[in-house]
Amino acid sequence: VTDVARINVPISDFEVKMSGVGDGSGRGVYTKVDIKQGSSIARKENARPIHIPASSLDLIEKYMDSSVDLTKAYGYIDGYGWETETFGGEEYFVEPNIMTFSNHGCDGSFNVLDWTTYDAWRNNEEWAIVTEQNATMDQYEPFRDEVYDIYTDRHVAHSALEYTVASRDIKAGEEILSNYVDYVTDIDHWLDELEDLKRVCRGEDVGFITKSERSEI
């Protein structure tokens, strides 16, 4: 299915409620309508992500110990965004709407994938479905190829925020679950994220946002 022909489910067909994936999972996103497999999820509304470039992130990290507002800003960025190293430095993107509240689907239970991963999965490419349980170093994929890509540099926001599609039919009332394994590109952070996700999925820990709201960090 091409982008033009792909059915899009608008942001108005989703709502935020407390998540049902487990204790301490915080808020979650639920669909109010049936969604067919392959439909894009709020594609138009996700076209302009919030971008925190490396230079801004450096300043926030430098001064947040002396500023409550910057500490809260960093919590928002790190808790709801995902990290990339497109330009060599660490930077973040955050979805600009309620889809940012989507929770992780443990052990492959996620029901949305970014469209490139979805197409690869449909073509039976083995690397396409990686969970926190089966991910290995061999499956680590950097954000982009090491070869300089002028298109990526000039369209960093669009390259970083690929729209998601439903990986199966989703019934009205179901929670939308993403795959957080793809949200980090730095190899050290990626390995740490895998361990964090495993603990959360086993019920041994809770996520960053829940800890923050409980004032545990």
PDB file of C-alpha atoms in Angstrom:
ATOM      1  CA  VAL A   1       0.000   0.000   0.000  1.00  0.00           C
ATOM      2  CA  THR A   2       1.430   3.381  -0.970  1.00  0.00           C
ATOM      3  CA  ASP A   3       1.375   6.395   1.354  1.00  0.00           C
ATOM      4  CA  VAL A   4      -1.330   8.020  -0.758  1.00  0.00           C
ATOM      5  CA  ALA A   5      -3.611   4.977  -0.626  1.00  0.00           C
ATOM      6  CA  ARG A   6      -2.961   4.078   3.011  1.00  0.00           C
ATOM      7  CA  ILE A   7      -5.945   4.697   5.317  1.00  0.00           C
ATOM      8  CA  ASN A   8      -5.139   7.210   8.067  1.00  0.00           C
ATOM      9  CA  VAL A   9      -6.768   7.212  11.498  1.00  0.00           C
ATOM     10  CA  PRO A  10      -6.890  10.839  12.776  1.00  0.00           C
ATOM     11  CA  ILE A  11      -5.854  11.913  16.256  1.00  0.00           C
ATOM     12  CA  SER A  12      -9.506  12.633  17.105  1.00  0.00           C
ATOM     13  CA  ASP A  13     -10.155   8.878  17.106  1.00  0.00           C
ATOM     14  CA  PHE A  14      -7.841   8.330  20.084  1.00  0.00           C
ATOM     15  CA  GLU A  15      -8.072   9.188  23.768  1.00  0.00           C
ATOM     16  CA  VAL A  16      -5.852   9.106  26.844  1.00  0.00           C
ATOM     17  CA  LYS A  17      -6.773   7.004  29.880  1.00  0.00           C
ATOM     18  CA  MET A  18      -4.832   5.171  32.536  1.00  0.00           C
ATOM     19  CA  SER A  19      -2.883   2.344  30.948  1.00  0.00           C
ATOM     20  CA  GLY A  20      -3.902  -1.272  31.397  1.00  0.00           C
ATOM     21  CA  VAL A  21      -0.503  -2.862  30.760  1.00  0.00           C
ATOM     22  CA  GLY A  22       0.415  -3.121  34.434  1.00  0.00           C
ATOM     23  CA  ASP A  23       0.701  -1.402  37.803  1.00  0.00           C
ATOM     24  CA  GLY A  24       2.621   1.854  37.602  1.00  0.00           C
ATOM     25  CA  SER A  25       2.355   2.084  33.824  1.00  0.00           C
ATOM     26  CA  GLY A  26       0.795   5.556  33.965  1.00  0.00           C
ATOM     27  CA  ARG A  27      -1.232   6.960  31.104  1.00  0.00           C
ATOM     28  CA  GLY A  28      -1.954   5.160  27.852  1.00  0.00           C
ATOM     29  CA  VAL A  29      -3.551   5.823  24.476  1.00  0.00           C
ATOM     30  CA  TYR A  30      -6.707   3.997  23.399  1.00  0.00           C
ATOM     31  CA  THR A  31      -8.491   3.876  20.066  1.00  0.00           C
ATOM     32  CA  LYS A  32     -12.160   4.821  19.929  1.00  0.00           C
ATOM     33  CA  VAL A  33     -12.654   3.104  16.563  1.00  0.00           C
ATOM     34  CA  ASP A  34     -11.751  -0.173  14.868  1.00  0.00           C
ATOM     35  CA  ILE A  35      -8.447   0.101  13.006  1.00  0.00           C
ATOM     36  CA  LYS A  36      -7.554  -2.108  10.049  1.00  0.00           C
ATOM     37  CA  GLN A  37      -4.084  -3.607   9.770  1.00  0.00           C
ATOM     38  CA  GLY A  38      -1.797  -1.345   7.743  1.00  0.00           C
ATOM     39  CA  SER A  39      -3.675   1.886   8.574  1.00  0.00           C
ATOM     40  CA  SER A  40      -1.465   4.805   9.527  1.00  0.00           C
ATOM     41  CA  ILE A  41      -1.807   6.277  13.013  1.00  0.00           C
ATOM     42  CA  ALA A  42      -2.330  10.058  13.234  1.00  0.00           C
ATOM     43  CA  ARG A  43       0.067  10.557  10.328  1.00  0.00           C
ATOM     44  CA  LYS A  44      -0.889  14.148   9.568  1.00  0.00           C
ATOM     45  CA  GLU A  45      -0.730  15.252  13.207  1.00  0.00           C
ATOM     46  CA  ASN A  46       2.740  13.732  13.649  1.00  0.00           C
ATOM     47  CA  ALA A  47       4.276  15.566  10.709  1.00  0.00           C
ATOM     48  CA  ARG A  48       5.898  18.251  12.888  1.00  0.00           C
ATOM     49  CA  PRO A  49       7.675  16.714  15.884  1.00  0.00           C
ATOM     50  CA  ILE A  50       9.200  18.659  18.750  1.00  0.00           C
ATOM     51  CA  HIS A  51      12.950  18.690  18.097  1.00  0.00           C
ATOM     52  CA  ILE A  52      15.529  19.249  20.833  1.00  0.00           C
ATOM     53  CA  PRO A  53      18.896  19.615  19.052  1.00  0.00           C
ATOM     54  CA  ALA A  54      22.188  18.665  20.676  1.00  0.00           C
ATOM     55  CA  SER A  55      23.120  22.275  21.422  1.00  0.00           C
ATOM     56  CA  SER A  56      19.889  22.867  23.367  1.00  0.00           C
ATOM     57  CA  LEU A  57      20.164  19.544  25.176  1.00  0.00           C
ATOM     58  CA  ASP A  58      23.712  20.384  26.269  1.00  0.00           C
ATOM     59  CA  LEU A  59      22.522  23.661  27.811  1.00  0.00           C
ATOM     60  CA  ILE A  60      19.592  21.988  29.572  1.00  0.00           C
ATOM     61  CA  GLU A  61      21.849  19.313  31.059  1.00  0.00           C
ATOM     62  CA  LYS A  62      24.435  21.927  32.072  1.00  0.00           C
ATOM     63  CA  TYR A  63      22.060  24.179  34.002  1.00  0.00           C
ATOM     64  CA  MET A  64      19.172  21.960  35.104  1.00  0.00           C
ATOM     65  CA  ASP A  65      20.696  21.307  38.563  1.00  0.00           C
ATOM     66  CA  SER A  66      20.086  24.967  39.342  1.00  0.00           C
ATOM     67  CA  SER A  67      16.695  25.280  37.667  1.00  0.00           C
ATOM     68  CA  VAL A  68      13.467  23.464  38.538  1.00  0.00           C
ATOM     69  CA  ASP A  69      11.974  24.402  35.167  1.00  0.00           C
ATOM     70  CA  LEU A  70      14.901  22.923  33.236  1.00  0.00           C
ATOM     71  CA  THR A  71      14.755  19.777  35.359  1.00  0.00           C
ATOM     72  CA  LYS A  72      11.076  19.393  34.461  1.00  0.00           C
ATOM     73  CA  ALA A  73      11.869  20.097  30.802  1.00  0.00           C
ATOM     74  CA  TYR A  74      14.527  17.394  30.781  1.00  0.00           C
ATOM     75  CA  GLY A  75      12.114  14.954  32.432  1.00  0.00           C
ATOM     76  CA  TYR A  76       9.581  15.636  29.677  1.00  0.00           C
ATOM     77  CA  ILE A  77      12.185  15.228  26.925  1.00  0.00           C
ATOM     78  CA  ASP A  78      13.738  12.052  28.286  1.00  0.00           C
ATOM     79  CA  GLY A  79      10.483  10.529  29.496  1.00  0.00           C
ATOM     80  CA  TYR A  80       8.357  11.097  26.408  1.00  0.00           C
ATOM     81  CA  GLY A  81      10.896  11.477  23.625  1.00  0.00           C
ATOM     82  CA  TRP A  82      13.449   9.282  21.938  1.00  0.00           C
ATOM     83  CA  GLU A  83      17.141   9.839  21.374  1.00  0.00           C
ATOM     84  CA  THR A  84      19.034   9.935  18.080  1.00  0.00           C
ATOM     85  CA  GLU A  85      22.574  10.804  17.019  1.00  0.00           C
ATOM     86  CA  THR A  86      21.853  11.894  13.468  1.00  0.00           C
ATOM     87  CA  PHE A  87      24.355  14.748  13.563  1.00  0.00           C
ATOM     88  CA  GLY A  88      26.852  13.007  15.823  1.00  0.00           C
ATOM     89  CA  GLY A  89      25.576  14.558  19.052  1.00  0.00           C
ATOM     90  CA  GLU A  90      22.760  13.346  21.257  1.00  0.00           C
ATOM     91  CA  GLU A  91      19.410  14.957  20.434  1.00  0.00           C
ATOM     92  CA  TYR A  92      15.745  14.165  21.019  1.00  0.00           C
ATOM     93  CA  PHE A  93      12.410  14.186  19.269  1.00  0.00           C
ATOM     94  CA  VAL A  94       8.986  14.133  20.949  1.00  0.00           C
ATOM     95  CA  GLU A  95       5.648  13.416  19.322  1.00  0.00           C
ATOM     96  CA  PRO A  96       3.603  16.651  19.321  1.00  0.00           C
ATOM     97  CA  ASN A  97       0.290  15.175  20.473  1.00  0.00           C
ATOM     98  CA  ILE A  98      -1.338  12.583  22.742  1.00  0.00           C
ATOM     99  CA  MET A  99       0.330   9.686  20.893  1.00  0.00           C
ATOM    100  CA  THR A 100       3.387  10.424  23.000  1.00  0.00           C
ATOM    101  CA  PHE A 101       1.555   8.651  25.862  1.00  0.00           C
ATOM    102  CA  SER A 102       1.655   5.310  24.031  1.00  0.00           C
ATOM    103  CA  ASN A 103       3.128   2.593  26.233  1.00  0.00           C
ATOM    104  CA  HIS A 104       5.541  -0.207  25.390  1.00  0.00           C
ATOM    105  CA  GLY A 105       4.109  -3.577  24.404  1.00  0.00           C
ATOM    106  CA  CYS A 106       6.079  -6.185  26.337  1.00  0.00           C
ATOM    107  CA  ASP A 107       7.324  -9.395  24.711  1.00  0.00           C
ATOM    108  CA  GLY A 108       6.105  -8.440  21.233  1.00  0.00           C
ATOM    109  CA  SER A 109       2.576  -7.442  22.254  1.00  0.00           C
ATOM    110  CA  PHE A 110       2.864  -4.041  20.529  1.00  0.00           C
ATOM    111  CA  ASN A 111       0.240  -3.406  17.845  1.00  0.00           C
ATOM    112  CA  VAL A 112       1.824  -0.510  15.939  1.00  0.00           C
ATOM    113  CA  LEU A 113       5.157  -0.293  14.113  1.00  0.00           C
ATOM    114  CA  ASP A 114       6.914   2.439  12.168  1.00  0.00           C
ATOM    115  CA  TRP A 115       6.053   2.018   8.520  1.00  0.00           C
ATOM    116  CA  THR A 116       9.525   0.914   7.334  1.00  0.00           C
ATOM    117  CA  THR A 117       9.656  -1.826   9.982  1.00  0.00           C
ATOM    118  CA  TYR A 118       6.100  -2.835   9.111  1.00  0.00           C
ATOM    119  CA  ASP A 119       6.932  -3.177   5.425  1.00  0.00           C
ATOM    120  CA  ALA A 120      10.057  -5.180   6.279  1.00  0.00           C
ATOM    121  CA  TRP A 121       7.992  -7.448   8.524  1.00  0.00           C
ATOM    122  CA  ARG A 122       5.452  -7.965   5.734  1.00  0.00           C
ATOM    123  CA  ASN A 123       8.361  -8.998   3.504  1.00  0.00           C
ATOM    124  CA  ASN A 124       9.484 -11.564   6.102  1.00  0.00           C
ATOM    125  CA  GLU A 125      12.767  -9.833   6.920  1.00  0.00           C
ATOM    126  CA  GLU A 126      14.050 -11.381  10.143  1.00  0.00           C
ATOM    127  CA  TRP A 127      15.408  -8.173  11.671  1.00  0.00           C
ATOM    128  CA  ALA A 128      12.032  -6.420  11.571  1.00  0.00           C
ATOM    129  CA  ILE A 129      10.557  -7.643  14.854  1.00  0.00           C
ATOM    130  CA  VAL A 130      12.906  -7.162  17.786  1.00  0.00           C
ATOM    131  CA  THR A 131      11.577  -7.239  21.357  1.00  0.00           C
ATOM    132  CA  GLU A 132      13.203  -6.489  24.693  1.00  0.00           C
ATOM    133  CA  GLN A 133      13.356 -10.252  25.248  1.00  0.00           C
ATOM    134  CA  ASN A 134      15.115 -11.385  22.078  1.00  0.00           C
ATOM    135  CA  ALA A 135      17.209  -8.356  21.075  1.00  0.00           C
ATOM    136  CA  THR A 136      20.943  -9.005  20.694  1.00  0.00           C
ATOM    137  CA  MET A 137      23.958  -6.961  19.648  1.00  0.00           C
ATOM    138  CA  ASP A 138      23.634  -8.445  16.158  1.00  0.00           C
ATOM    139  CA  GLN A 139      20.222  -6.797  15.838  1.00  0.00           C
ATOM    140  CA  TYR A 140      21.367  -3.349  16.870  1.00  0.00           C
ATOM    141  CA  GLU A 141      20.671  -0.929  14.048  1.00  0.00           C
ATOM    142  CA  PRO A 142      22.039   2.642  14.065  1.00  0.00           C
ATOM    143  CA  PHE A 143      19.651   5.483  13.268  1.00  0.00           C
ATOM    144  CA  ARG A 144      21.113   5.898   9.783  1.00  0.00           C
ATOM    145  CA  ASP A 145      23.929   4.520   7.649  1.00  0.00           C
ATOM    146  CA  GLU A 146      27.449   5.729   8.375  1.00  0.00           C
ATOM    147  CA  VAL A 147      27.650   7.098   4.832  1.00  0.00           C
ATOM    148  CA  TYR A 148      26.790  10.815   4.789  1.00  0.00           C
ATOM    149  CA  ASP A 149      23.214  11.354   3.683  1.00  0.00           C
ATOM    150  CA  ILE A 150      22.451  14.929   2.615  1.00  0.00           C
ATOM    151  CA  TYR A 151      18.712  14.213   2.422  1.00  0.00           C
ATOM    152  CA  THR A 152      18.625  13.093   6.057  1.00  0.00           C
ATOM    153  CA  ASP A 153      20.538  16.182   7.150  1.00  0.00           C
ATOM    154  CA  ARG A 154      18.117  18.487   5.354  1.00  0.00           C
ATOM    155  CA  HIS A 155      14.997  16.622   6.445  1.00  0.00           C
ATOM    156  CA  VAL A 156      16.017  15.510   9.906  1.00  0.00           C
ATOM    157  CA  ALA A 157      12.584  15.966  11.478  1.00  0.00           C
ATOM    158  CA  HIS A 158      10.782  13.944   8.812  1.00  0.00           C
ATOM    159  CA  SER A 159      13.457  11.258   8.836  1.00  0.00           C
ATOM    160  CA  ALA A 160      13.373  10.910  12.617  1.00  0.00           C
ATOM    161  CA  LEU A 161       9.599  10.764  12.975  1.00  0.00           C
ATOM    162  CA  GLU A 162       8.422   7.982  10.707  1.00  0.00           C
ATOM    163  CA  TYR A 163       4.686   7.534  11.023  1.00  0.00           C
ATOM    164  CA  THR A 164       3.361   4.342  12.562  1.00  0.00           C
ATOM    165  CA  VAL A 165       0.920   1.827  11.153  1.00  0.00           C
ATOM    166  CA  ALA A 166      -1.249  -0.831  12.758  1.00  0.00           C
ATOM    167  CA  SER A 167       0.586  -4.169  12.628  1.00  0.00           C
ATOM    168  CA  ARG A 168      -2.720  -6.035  13.082  1.00  0.00           C
ATOM    169  CA  ASP A 169      -6.429  -5.258  13.268  1.00  0.00           C
ATOM    170  CA  ILE A 170      -7.098  -3.249  16.450  1.00  0.00           C
ATOM    171  CA  LYS A 171     -10.553  -3.159  18.019  1.00  0.00           C
ATOM    172  CA  ALA A 172     -12.190  -0.044  19.456  1.00  0.00           C
ATOM    173  CA  GLY A 173     -11.278   0.250  23.136  1.00  0.00           C
ATOM    174  CA  GLU A 174      -7.864  -1.418  22.772  1.00  0.00           C
ATOM    175  CA  GLU A 175      -4.727   0.299  24.022  1.00  0.00           C
ATOM    176  CA  ILE A 176      -2.151   1.372  21.455  1.00  0.00           C
ATOM    177  CA  LEU A 177       1.213  -0.210  22.259  1.00  0.00           C
ATOM    178  CA  SER A 178       4.538   0.712  20.683  1.00  0.00           C
ATOM    179  CA  ASN A 179       7.957  -0.941  20.616  1.00  0.00           C
ATOM    180  CA  TYR A 180      10.344   1.116  22.762  1.00  0.00           C
ATOM    181  CA  VAL A 181      13.314  -0.995  21.608  1.00  0.00           C
ATOM    182  CA  ASP A 182      13.534   1.281  18.553  1.00  0.00           C
ATOM    183  CA  TYR A 183      13.551   4.519  20.546  1.00  0.00           C
ATOM    184  CA  VAL A 184      17.290   4.716  21.294  1.00  0.00           C
ATOM    185  CA  THR A 185      20.197   4.767  18.822  1.00  0.00           C
ATOM    186  CA  ASP A 186      23.305   5.123  21.016  1.00  0.00           C
ATOM    187  CA  ILE A 187      24.560   1.581  21.581  1.00  0.00           C
ATOM    188  CA  ASP A 188      25.268   2.009  25.314  1.00  0.00           C
ATOM    189  CA  HIS A 189      21.900   3.636  25.926  1.00  0.00           C
ATOM    190  CA  TRP A 190      20.223   0.947  23.800  1.00  0.00           C
ATOM    191  CA  LEU A 191      21.614  -1.855  25.958  1.00  0.00           C
ATOM    192  CA  ASP A 192      20.587   0.005  29.132  1.00  0.00           C
ATOM    193  CA  GLU A 193      17.101   0.537  27.696  1.00  0.00           C
ATOM    194  CA  LEU A 194      16.748  -3.181  26.997  1.00  0.00           C
ATOM    195  CA  GLU A 195      17.555  -4.033  30.618  1.00  0.00           C
ATOM    196  CA  ASP A 196      15.172  -1.341  31.900  1.00  0.00           C
ATOM    197  CA  LEU A 197      12.379  -2.670  29.676  1.00  0.00           C
ATOM    198  CA  LYS A 198      12.974  -6.232  30.842  1.00  0.00           C
ATOM    199  CA  ARG A 199      12.636  -5.168  34.500  1.00  0.00           C
ATOM    200  CA  VAL A 200       9.469  -3.180  33.776  1.00  0.00           C
ATOM    201  CA  CYS A 201       7.957  -6.054  31.802  1.00  0.00           C
ATOM    202  CA  ARG A 202       8.695  -8.469  34.661  1.00  0.00           C
ATOM    203  CA  GLY A 203       6.955  -6.102  37.076  1.00  0.00           C
ATOM    204  CA  GLU A 204      10.188  -5.411  38.966  1.00  0.00           C
ATOM    205  CA  ASP A 205      10.312  -1.707  38.104  1.00  0.00           C
ATOM    206  CA  VAL A 206       8.271   1.162  36.661  1.00  0.00           C
ATOM    207  CA  GLY A 207       9.030   3.626  33.908  1.00  0.00           C
ATOM    208  CA  PHE A 208      10.797   6.968  34.119  1.00  0.00           C
ATOM    209  CA  ILE A 209       7.616   9.073  34.046  1.00  0.00           C
ATOM    210  CA  THR A 210       5.953   7.095  36.841  1.00  0.00           C
ATOM    211  CA  LYS A 211       9.105   7.386  38.973  1.00  0.00           C
ATOM    212  CA  SER A 212       9.229  11.116  38.298  1.00  0.00           C
ATOM    213  CA  GLU A 213       5.595  11.655  39.231  1.00  0.00           C
ATOM    214  CA  ARG A 214       6.143   9.636  42.399  1.00  0.00           C
ATOM    215  CA  SER A 215       9.217  11.831  43.083  1.00  0.00           C
ATOM    216  CA  GLU A 216      11.470   8.766  43.145  1.00  0.00           C
ATOM    217  CA  ILE A 217      14.070  10.497  40.960  1.00  0.00           C
TER     218      ILE A 217
END
